[in-house]
XYZ file of C-alpha atoms in Angstrom:
407
model
C -7.784 24.875 10.625
C -8.369 21.516 12.305
C -7.180 18.400 10.505
C -9.578 15.465 10.327
C -8.556 12.269 12.118
C -11.478 9.819 12.138
C -14.637 11.278 10.622
C -16.473 8.128 9.523
C -18.499 6.441 12.312
C -17.268 2.942 13.297
C -18.687 0.058 11.301
C -21.141 -2.214 13.104
C -19.253 -5.054 14.793
C -20.427 -8.637 14.153
C -21.560 -10.838 17.084
C -18.695 -12.176 19.198
C -16.143 -9.675 17.903
C -13.604 -8.299 20.421
C -13.900 -4.628 21.383
C -11.903 -3.236 18.459
C -12.735 -0.926 15.561
C -10.962 0.605 12.583
C -9.684 3.528 14.677
C -7.055 2.091 17.057
C -7.614 2.910 20.729
C -4.349 2.890 22.687
C -6.124 2.555 26.050
C -8.023 -0.530 24.900
C -4.817 -1.903 23.382
C -2.942 -1.509 26.673
C -5.772 -3.088 28.661
C -5.986 -6.062 26.288
C -2.203 -6.500 26.336
C -2.093 -6.468 30.153
C -5.079 -8.794 30.430
C -3.540 -11.348 28.091
C -0.101 -11.103 29.706
C -1.632 -11.868 33.112
C -3.147 -15.061 31.737
C 0.319 -16.613 31.839
C -0.311 -18.774 28.783
C 1.754 -16.832 26.231
C 4.677 -18.672 24.666
C 8.147 -17.182 25.000
C 9.492 -18.991 21.938
C 9.286 -18.004 18.282
C 7.820 -20.384 15.718
C 10.384 -23.001 14.716
C 12.826 -21.763 12.092
C 11.957 -18.069 12.329
C 14.813 -15.653 13.065
C 15.345 -13.835 16.350
C 16.216 -10.714 14.336
C 16.310 -9.657 10.684
C 19.193 -7.539 9.361
C 19.912 -5.400 6.305
C 18.920 -2.099 4.738
C 15.226 -2.881 5.176
C 15.628 -2.663 8.947
C 15.318 1.071 9.692
C 13.652 3.556 12.000
C 12.065 6.754 10.775
C 13.671 8.919 13.460
C 17.174 8.296 12.109
C 16.664 7.173 8.503
C 17.335 10.584 6.917
C 20.857 10.539 8.358
C 21.846 7.633 6.120
C 19.356 7.580 3.229
C 18.115 10.315 0.879
C 14.885 8.871 -0.514
C 14.050 11.761 -2.883
C 15.203 11.559 -6.514
C 14.831 15.017 -8.082
C 14.452 15.062 -11.864
C 16.763 17.476 -13.674
C 15.896 19.600 -16.684
C 17.359 17.137 -19.182
C 15.306 14.301 -17.719
C 12.128 16.390 -17.700
C 12.720 17.187 -21.370
C 13.165 13.477 -22.142
C 9.835 12.754 -20.416
C 8.144 15.418 -22.552
C 9.565 13.828 -25.712
C 8.291 10.421 -24.595
C 4.837 11.880 -23.908
C 4.732 13.437 -27.357
C 5.821 10.131 -28.892
C 3.100 8.113 -27.160
C 0.402 10.600 -28.131
C 1.553 10.443 -31.754
C 0.807 6.694 -31.798
C -2.912 7.220 -31.209
C -3.122 4.228 -28.863
C -5.345 3.661 -25.801
C -3.723 4.201 -22.392
C -3.354 0.459 -21.822
C -0.542 0.475 -24.380
C 1.772 2.676 -22.302
C 4.988 0.702 -21.739
C 8.759 1.011 -22.026
C 8.624 0.782 -25.817
C 5.821 3.276 -26.404
C 7.139 5.650 -23.713
C 10.898 5.478 -24.423
C 13.354 6.987 -21.940
C 16.772 6.062 -23.357
C 18.791 8.119 -20.858
C 16.572 7.961 -17.764
C 15.878 4.237 -18.100
C 19.086 3.127 -16.370
C 18.417 5.445 -13.416
C 14.902 4.077 -13.029
C 16.230 0.521 -13.090
C 18.604 1.433 -10.241
C 15.625 2.772 -8.319
C 13.824 -0.535 -8.813
C 16.858 -2.177 -7.256
C 16.497 0.163 -4.266
C 12.897 -0.936 -3.854
C 13.698 -4.633 -3.850
C 17.182 -4.802 -2.353
C 17.645 -1.491 -0.541
C 15.507 0.554 1.840
C 12.227 -0.334 0.140
C 10.964 3.066 -0.990
C 11.792 6.310 -2.787
C 10.123 9.458 -4.104
C 10.539 10.945 -7.588
C 10.131 14.727 -7.482
C 9.865 17.496 -10.058
C 7.070 16.578 -12.465
C 5.072 19.629 -13.586
C 1.515 18.517 -13.035
C -0.094 21.877 -13.811
C 1.455 21.987 -17.284
C -0.433 18.889 -18.407
C -4.007 17.733 -18.869
C -5.252 14.817 -16.727
C -4.739 12.245 -19.476
C -1.185 13.455 -20.092
C -0.342 13.180 -16.383
C -1.636 9.605 -16.406
C 0.484 8.793 -19.473
C 3.566 10.245 -17.788
C 2.856 8.342 -14.564
C 2.268 5.020 -16.297
C 5.183 5.579 -18.656
C 7.746 6.428 -15.975
C 6.488 3.581 -13.810
C 6.838 1.051 -16.632
C 10.614 1.519 -16.510
C 10.624 0.794 -12.760
C 8.168 -2.109 -12.824
C 6.674 -3.196 -16.113
C 3.511 -4.956 -14.876
C 0.478 -2.953 -13.757
C -1.881 -4.840 -11.447
C -5.657 -5.042 -11.639
C -7.349 -2.908 -8.947
C -10.897 -3.552 -10.135
C -12.473 -6.107 -12.462
C -15.218 -3.913 -13.834
C -15.638 -0.365 -15.021
C -18.921 1.388 -15.728
C -20.714 -1.933 -15.217
C -18.605 -3.870 -17.725
C -15.721 -6.352 -17.256
C -12.364 -4.582 -17.398
C -8.855 -4.620 -15.975
C -8.780 -1.318 -14.102
C -5.117 -0.705 -13.239
C -5.262 2.874 -11.936
C -7.199 4.211 -8.951
C -7.895 7.762 -7.823
C -7.383 8.265 -4.085
C -9.580 11.252 -3.290
C -12.250 12.328 -0.821
C -15.527 11.375 -2.474
C -17.632 11.493 0.673
C -20.886 13.402 0.802
C -24.652 12.925 0.539
C -25.537 9.825 -1.447
C -21.993 8.446 -1.207
C -21.382 8.114 2.534
C -23.906 5.267 2.470
C -21.721 3.203 0.105
C -18.086 4.127 0.935
C -16.348 1.242 2.699
C -12.736 2.436 2.614
C -10.936 5.444 4.116
C -9.212 5.979 0.757
C -12.329 7.888 -0.342
C -12.628 10.022 2.794
C -10.498 12.527 4.723
C -10.083 10.019 7.576
C -6.758 8.933 8.961
C -5.764 5.615 7.360
C -4.249 3.206 9.868
C -1.217 1.073 9.057
C -1.858 -1.531 6.384
C -0.551 -2.895 3.104
C -2.160 -2.714 -0.314
C -2.142 -5.665 -2.721
C 0.755 -6.476 -5.023
C 4.535 -6.105 -4.953
C 4.781 -2.327 -5.256
C 2.301 0.405 -4.369
C 2.865 3.748 -6.048
C 1.138 7.095 -5.502
C 1.308 10.199 -7.716
C 0.249 13.511 -6.170
C -1.851 15.562 -8.581
C -2.754 17.869 -5.683
C -2.088 18.019 -1.939
C -4.435 18.870 0.913
C -4.732 22.277 2.541
C -3.537 20.646 5.761
C -2.478 17.160 6.858
C -2.385 13.985 4.797
C 1.237 13.004 5.505
C 2.205 9.586 4.165
C 3.693 7.311 6.844
C 5.950 4.381 5.983
C 7.261 1.758 8.392
C 9.704 -1.123 8.011
C 7.948 -4.449 8.497
C 11.343 -5.935 9.347
C 11.979 -3.437 12.156
C 8.515 -4.129 13.529
C 9.090 -7.888 13.243
C 12.314 -7.543 15.232
C 10.506 -5.670 17.999
C 7.652 -8.173 18.248
C 10.068 -11.132 18.103
C 12.078 -9.616 20.958
C 9.193 -8.605 23.207
C 6.147 -10.719 22.268
C 7.097 -13.868 20.344
C 3.593 -15.234 20.934
C 2.253 -12.598 18.530
C 4.600 -13.847 15.797
C 2.775 -17.166 16.185
C -0.538 -15.322 15.867
C 0.548 -13.410 12.762
C 1.928 -16.500 11.008
C -1.193 -18.589 11.648
C -4.326 -18.482 9.482
C -6.744 -15.544 9.725
C -10.202 -15.296 8.146
C -9.835 -12.354 5.767
C -12.885 -10.685 4.254
C -12.870 -9.912 0.535
C -15.393 -7.096 0.184
C -15.277 -7.111 -3.623
C -16.369 -10.742 -3.827
C -18.385 -10.809 -0.570
C -16.521 -13.856 0.718
C -13.506 -14.685 2.852
C -10.268 -16.611 2.604
C -7.963 -17.999 5.299
C -4.241 -17.310 5.291
C -1.471 -15.897 7.512
C -0.767 -12.158 7.616
C 2.981 -12.693 7.962
C 5.098 -15.025 5.831
C 8.675 -16.196 6.391
C 10.960 -16.979 3.436
C 14.252 -18.751 4.275
C 17.460 -17.613 2.610
C 18.416 -19.161 -0.728
C 21.653 -19.124 -2.702
C 20.603 -15.838 -4.310
C 18.292 -14.164 -1.770
C 18.445 -13.333 1.955
C 15.852 -14.567 4.430
C 12.748 -12.383 4.319
C 9.558 -11.633 6.167
C 6.518 -10.536 4.141
C 3.479 -8.784 5.633
C 0.131 -8.511 3.821
C -2.987 -7.262 5.587
C -5.570 -4.495 5.851
C -7.200 -3.781 9.200
C -10.597 -3.093 7.649
C -10.753 -6.725 6.453
C -11.166 -7.710 10.116
C -13.106 -4.812 11.627
C -14.869 -3.226 8.620
C -15.068 0.442 7.703
C -17.973 2.781 7.068
C -20.629 1.187 4.888
C -18.803 -2.163 4.760
C -18.850 -3.810 8.218
C -17.285 -7.216 8.741
C -19.816 -9.867 7.773
C -21.518 -11.786 10.630
C -21.126 -14.891 8.439
C -17.358 -14.828 9.003
C -15.958 -16.077 12.320
C -15.051 -13.140 14.592
C -11.372 -12.448 15.191
C -9.814 -13.600 18.469
C -8.473 -11.521 21.339
C -4.942 -12.493 20.244
C -5.654 -11.292 16.702
C -7.099 -8.031 17.999
C -3.945 -7.432 20.019
C -1.772 -8.314 17.021
C -3.603 -5.781 14.830
C -3.080 -3.018 17.384
C 0.540 -4.047 17.946
C 1.278 -3.709 14.238
C -0.359 -0.291 14.119
C 1.242 1.229 17.191
C 4.707 -0.130 16.366
C 4.236 1.198 12.831
C 3.581 4.624 14.325
C 6.597 4.309 16.616
C 9.095 3.428 13.889
C 7.645 5.190 10.824
C 9.005 7.963 8.655
C 6.688 10.710 7.373
C 6.997 11.572 3.693
C 5.200 14.788 2.918
C 3.837 14.824 -0.624
C 4.524 17.806 -2.827
C 2.462 18.285 -5.963
C 4.057 16.179 -8.691
C 5.718 13.674 -6.334
C 5.552 9.964 -7.113
C 6.148 7.627 -4.188
C 7.102 3.991 -4.778
C 6.966 1.479 -1.914
C 7.910 -2.189 -1.616
C 4.501 -3.393 -0.449
C 5.909 -6.713 0.808
C 8.550 -5.197 3.100
C 6.962 -1.921 4.240
C 3.505 -1.018 5.459
C 1.970 2.415 5.410
C -0.600 4.817 6.819
C -1.915 8.322 6.153
C -2.734 11.208 8.430
C -6.222 12.676 8.239
C -6.430 15.824 6.162
C -8.462 18.914 5.400
C -9.246 20.180 1.895
C -9.968 23.840 1.147
C -10.435 25.792 -2.062
C -8.138 24.520 -4.806
C -6.198 22.360 -2.331
C -8.166 19.146 -2.847
C -5.912 16.144 -2.145
C -5.870 13.879 -5.187
C -3.514 10.945 -5.696
C -3.276 8.368 -8.466
C -2.333 4.805 -7.512
C -0.724 1.892 -9.334
C -0.024 -1.644 -8.080
C 3.167 -2.701 -9.847
C 5.464 -5.686 -10.296
C 8.981 -5.829 -11.752
C 9.535 -9.368 -13.093
C 13.311 -8.849 -13.100
C 13.630 -7.907 -9.414
C 10.416 -9.335 -7.937
C 10.481 -11.216 -4.646
C 9.097 -14.741 -4.566
C 5.360 -14.581 -3.918
C 4.346 -16.510 -0.776
C 2.325 -19.617 -1.621
C -0.868 -18.424 0.091
C -0.778 -15.148 -1.876
C -0.291 -16.672 -5.333
C -3.999 -16.847 -6.192
C -4.419 -13.178 -5.276
C -1.317 -12.194 -7.269
C -2.666 -14.116 -10.237
C -5.851 -12.017 -10.053
C -3.734 -8.875 -10.004
C -1.156 -9.487 -12.692
C -2.359 -12.186 -15.074
C -4.524 -11.615 -18.160
C -4.114 -7.835 -18.067
C -3.933 -6.914 -21.739
C -3.718 -3.484 -23.384
C -7.124 -4.087 -24.951
C -8.883 -4.752 -21.625
C -6.872 -2.361 -19.455
C -8.577 0.799 -18.196
C -6.843 3.785 -16.590
C -9.799 6.014 -15.636
C -9.457 9.759 -16.027
C -11.921 10.543 -13.231
C -12.304 9.245 -9.657
C -14.819 6.559 -8.749
C -15.281 4.187 -5.799
C -13.859 0.808 -6.770
C -15.827 -2.375 -6.123
C -13.825 -3.548 -3.079
C -14.615 -0.237 -1.326
C -18.192 0.175 -2.484
C -21.223 -1.288 -0.703
C -23.103 -1.175 -3.999
C -20.454 -3.457 -5.555
């Protein structure tokens, strides 16, 4: 059985755009890199104040990470029983799903372990997987309650992933990541999240991105995680000019609002009395090259040759240094979305093996990193004014506004 890589045809490029599409082409990347290097105009110095190298647990390589870090936390029988009791308690309250929180989904014994795991996200290696949940023993709504309830003890704030649901204003805080392609939908899908395509390296929005596997694919679909800090170190050592490019303003398309904003992709945060120096990466390749039914708008300035090379450099270094985490049914993966970036292999569904993930964008006020200034407006959209009354956690998949040509 062949695994899909890139199925969706490239989006139409706007006038003046470099020769680059959503699917990275290593040959074109090499040619661009050589062409620009021959120009002789590339600085050999890093931007003032930025470090030559970052250090700490967040600097890792996938090839050797398993030797020093076990990222899988397997729930034991006592903990699974406690989760069942919490589920029963929440259902007894008769409340909408927006009311799932630490108080309505109490985990008196497991809570301390989940708080330690939040510490690992923010101050350790930046990711972990919780394993052992029995998806097939629960209805869809119960699995969502369990997911939201467990997650509330790791990071109490759920972020808004869409601002409308079924045509009405809402704070949609849960997304279904599932292949929804097909006749009548291919014409509107503008994100690989709703296809079987390979997803290139990128970040989501928010502090933490979490994925819960309700079902895995028949073949493929591995989750790939890479350390932004390890990639930063490599670029700083070999191509400091691209650190300049990444820390300068880019014109970033917002498909949900059909407009664009200008900000850097990479942000440096100096050390303070209580925190180490940090580098934060926030970007999605499709914002610069489009995908499927959502091409980059011709009303936005095209990206530069330097920016095209930077996008490919991030992707190919992500592939070089990444670790593959292979989802099992019932796994929940939590990732520090400011310190790691991620990708997904293409996959093939067959029979009952229809890959289906649930996604949350989370924030833990106790452990949260400082939000870079140019991201504060976006973070406000995510995490402010999300109330239990307006919050929606859909039971069925749909294409969210930012990925839907129809809006």
